[in-house]
PDB file of C-alpha atoms and ligand atoms in Angstrom:
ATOM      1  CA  UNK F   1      87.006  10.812  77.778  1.00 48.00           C
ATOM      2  CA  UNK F   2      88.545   8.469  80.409  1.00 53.00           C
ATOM      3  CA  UNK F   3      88.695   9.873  83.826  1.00 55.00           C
ATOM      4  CA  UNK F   4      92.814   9.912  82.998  1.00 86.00           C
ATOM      5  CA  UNK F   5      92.317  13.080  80.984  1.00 93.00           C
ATOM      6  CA  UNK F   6      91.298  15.371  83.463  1.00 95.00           C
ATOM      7  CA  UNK F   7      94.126  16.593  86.027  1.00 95.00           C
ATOM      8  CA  UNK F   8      93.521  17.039  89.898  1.00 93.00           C
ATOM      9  CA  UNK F   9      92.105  20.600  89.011  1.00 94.00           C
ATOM     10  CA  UNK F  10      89.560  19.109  86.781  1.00 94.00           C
ATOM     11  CA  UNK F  11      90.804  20.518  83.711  1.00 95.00           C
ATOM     12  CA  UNK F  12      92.217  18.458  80.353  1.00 96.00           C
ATOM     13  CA  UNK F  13      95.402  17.758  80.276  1.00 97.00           C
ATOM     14  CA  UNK F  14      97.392  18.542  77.416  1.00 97.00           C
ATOM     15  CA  UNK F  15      98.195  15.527  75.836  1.00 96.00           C
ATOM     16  CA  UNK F  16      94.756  14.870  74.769  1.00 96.00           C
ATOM     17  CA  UNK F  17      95.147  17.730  72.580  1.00 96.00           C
ATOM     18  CA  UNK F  18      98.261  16.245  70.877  1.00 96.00           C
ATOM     19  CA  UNK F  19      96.319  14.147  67.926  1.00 95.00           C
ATOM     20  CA  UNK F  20      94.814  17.667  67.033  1.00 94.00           C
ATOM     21  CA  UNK F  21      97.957  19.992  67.436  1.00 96.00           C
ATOM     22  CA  UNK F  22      97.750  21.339  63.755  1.00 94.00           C
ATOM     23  CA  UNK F  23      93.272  22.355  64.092  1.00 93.00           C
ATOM     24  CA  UNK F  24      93.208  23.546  67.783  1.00 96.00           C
ATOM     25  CA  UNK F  25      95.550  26.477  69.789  1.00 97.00           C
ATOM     26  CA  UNK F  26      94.840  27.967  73.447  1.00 97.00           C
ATOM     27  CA  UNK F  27      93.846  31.820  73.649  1.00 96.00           C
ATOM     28  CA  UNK F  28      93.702  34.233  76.210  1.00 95.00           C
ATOM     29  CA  UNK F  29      93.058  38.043  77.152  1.00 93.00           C
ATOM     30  CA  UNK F  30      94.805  39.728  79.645  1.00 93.00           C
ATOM     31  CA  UNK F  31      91.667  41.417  81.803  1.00 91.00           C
ATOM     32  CA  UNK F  32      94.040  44.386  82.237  1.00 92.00           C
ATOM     33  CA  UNK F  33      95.607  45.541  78.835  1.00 93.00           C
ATOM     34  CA  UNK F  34      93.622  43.517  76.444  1.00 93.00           C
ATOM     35  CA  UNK F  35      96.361  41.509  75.089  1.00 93.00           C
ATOM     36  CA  UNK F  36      95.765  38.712  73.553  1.00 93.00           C
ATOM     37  CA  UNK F  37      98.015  35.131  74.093  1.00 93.00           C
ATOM     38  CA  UNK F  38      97.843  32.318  71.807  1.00 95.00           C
ATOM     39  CA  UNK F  39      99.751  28.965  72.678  1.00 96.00           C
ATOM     40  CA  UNK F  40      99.919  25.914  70.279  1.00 97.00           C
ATOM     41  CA  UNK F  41      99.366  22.629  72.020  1.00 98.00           C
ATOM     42  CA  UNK F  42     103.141  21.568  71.706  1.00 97.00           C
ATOM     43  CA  UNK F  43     104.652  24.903  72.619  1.00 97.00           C
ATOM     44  CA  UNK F  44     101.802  24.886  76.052  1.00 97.00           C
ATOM     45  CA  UNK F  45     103.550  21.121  76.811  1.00 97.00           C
ATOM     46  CA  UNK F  46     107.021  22.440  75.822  1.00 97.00           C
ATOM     47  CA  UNK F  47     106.097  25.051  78.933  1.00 95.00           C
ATOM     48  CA  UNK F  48     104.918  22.941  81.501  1.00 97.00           C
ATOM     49  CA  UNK F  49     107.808  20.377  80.494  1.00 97.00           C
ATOM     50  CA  UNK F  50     104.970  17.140  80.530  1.00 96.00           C
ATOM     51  CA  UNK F  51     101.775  16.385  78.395  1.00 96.00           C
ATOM     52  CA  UNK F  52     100.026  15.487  82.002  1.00 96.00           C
ATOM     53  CA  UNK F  53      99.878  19.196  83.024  1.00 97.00           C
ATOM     54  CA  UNK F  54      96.705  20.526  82.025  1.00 97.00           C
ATOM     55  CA  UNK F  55      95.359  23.853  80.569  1.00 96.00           C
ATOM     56  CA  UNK F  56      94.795  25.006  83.854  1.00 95.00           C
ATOM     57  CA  UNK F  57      97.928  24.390  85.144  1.00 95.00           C
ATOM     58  CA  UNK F  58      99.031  26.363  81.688  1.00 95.00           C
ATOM     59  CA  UNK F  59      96.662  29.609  82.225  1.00 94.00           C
ATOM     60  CA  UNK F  60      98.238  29.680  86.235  1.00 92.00           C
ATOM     61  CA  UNK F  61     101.594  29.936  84.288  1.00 92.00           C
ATOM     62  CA  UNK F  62     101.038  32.503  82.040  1.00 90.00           C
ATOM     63  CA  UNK F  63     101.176  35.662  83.326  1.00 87.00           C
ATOM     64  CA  UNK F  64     100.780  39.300  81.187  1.00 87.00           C
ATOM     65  CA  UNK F  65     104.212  40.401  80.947  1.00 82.00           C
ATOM     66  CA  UNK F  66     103.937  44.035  80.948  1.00 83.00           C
ATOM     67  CA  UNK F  67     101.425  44.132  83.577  1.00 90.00           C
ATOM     68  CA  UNK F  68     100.796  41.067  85.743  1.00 89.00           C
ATOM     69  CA  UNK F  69      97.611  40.319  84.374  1.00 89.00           C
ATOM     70  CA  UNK F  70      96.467  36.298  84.736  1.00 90.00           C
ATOM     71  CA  UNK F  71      95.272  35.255  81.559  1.00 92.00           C
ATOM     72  CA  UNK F  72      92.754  32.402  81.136  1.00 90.00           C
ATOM     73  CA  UNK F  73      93.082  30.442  78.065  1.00 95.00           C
ATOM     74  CA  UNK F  74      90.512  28.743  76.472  1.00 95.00           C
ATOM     75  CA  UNK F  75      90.190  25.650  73.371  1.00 96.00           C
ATOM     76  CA  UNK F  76      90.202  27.159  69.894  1.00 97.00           C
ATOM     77  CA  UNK F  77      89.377  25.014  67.438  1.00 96.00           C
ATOM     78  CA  UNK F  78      90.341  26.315  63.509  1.00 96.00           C
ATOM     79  CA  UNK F  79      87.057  26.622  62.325  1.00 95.00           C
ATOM     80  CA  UNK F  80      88.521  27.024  58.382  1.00 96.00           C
ATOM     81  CA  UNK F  81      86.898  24.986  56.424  1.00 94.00           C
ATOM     82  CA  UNK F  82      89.036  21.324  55.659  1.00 91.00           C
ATOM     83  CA  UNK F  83      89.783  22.668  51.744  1.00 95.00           C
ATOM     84  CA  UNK F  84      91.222  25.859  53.578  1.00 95.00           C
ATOM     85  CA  UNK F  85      93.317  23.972  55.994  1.00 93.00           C
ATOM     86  CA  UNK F  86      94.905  21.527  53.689  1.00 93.00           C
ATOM     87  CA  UNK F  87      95.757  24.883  51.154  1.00 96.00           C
ATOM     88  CA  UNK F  88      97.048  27.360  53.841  1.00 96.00           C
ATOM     89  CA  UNK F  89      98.745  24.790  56.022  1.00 95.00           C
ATOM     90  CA  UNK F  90      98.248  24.982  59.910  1.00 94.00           C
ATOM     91  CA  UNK F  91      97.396  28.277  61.416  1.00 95.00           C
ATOM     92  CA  UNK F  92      99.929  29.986  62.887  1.00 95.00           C
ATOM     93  CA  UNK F  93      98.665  30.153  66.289  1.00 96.00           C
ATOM     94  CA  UNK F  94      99.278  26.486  66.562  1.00 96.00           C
ATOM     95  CA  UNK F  95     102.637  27.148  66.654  1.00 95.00           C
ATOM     96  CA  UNK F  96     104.757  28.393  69.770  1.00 95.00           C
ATOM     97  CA  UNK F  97     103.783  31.225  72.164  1.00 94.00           C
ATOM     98  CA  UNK F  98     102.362  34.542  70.861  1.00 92.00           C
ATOM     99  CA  UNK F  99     101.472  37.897  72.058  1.00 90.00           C
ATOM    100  CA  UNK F 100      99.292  40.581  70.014  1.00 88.00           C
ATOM    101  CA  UNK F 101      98.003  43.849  71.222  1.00 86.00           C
TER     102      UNK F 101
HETATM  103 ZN1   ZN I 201      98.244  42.750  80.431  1.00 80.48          ZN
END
């Protein structure tokens, strides 16, 4: 990677996930309650209103709504395999912001 995908805070910035918006999502657990928040790559830029934020910048956004917590997201690639992808579509995780229990 060119030293133009990494932000000031050394982390990737988003649009260099935007070729692989439909295979990868951001996830996070709240350290406090447990829940769990998935962002797609487009709904994480949609956030931070520019592709040149990075996933950093995006975990120091998101905050636990019921209790505060800071959640740290993390790269998940969908590790279906490619015949599973093309039958079931993208996963749903890739798609806007969600929050399980
Ligand atoms: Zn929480």
């Amino acid at each position: 990677m060119s030293s133009d995908a990494l932000g000031p805070d050394g982390s990737v910035r988003l649009h260099r996930y935007l070729p692989l918006a439909t295979s990868l999502y951001f996830a996070g657990s709240c350290p406090t309650c447990g829940r769990v928040v998935t962002v797609g790559v487009e709904a994480a830029i949609e956030l931070m209103g520019s592709g040149e934020a990075t996933i950093g910048e995006v975990s120091a956004r998101l905050r636990c709504r019921p209790c505060g917590g800071r959640v740290d997201l993390a790269v998940c690639p969908d590790t279906r395999s490619v015949d599973t992808q093309k039958r079931d579509g993208p996963l749903p995780e890739t798609m806007g912001l969600k929050v399980r229990e």
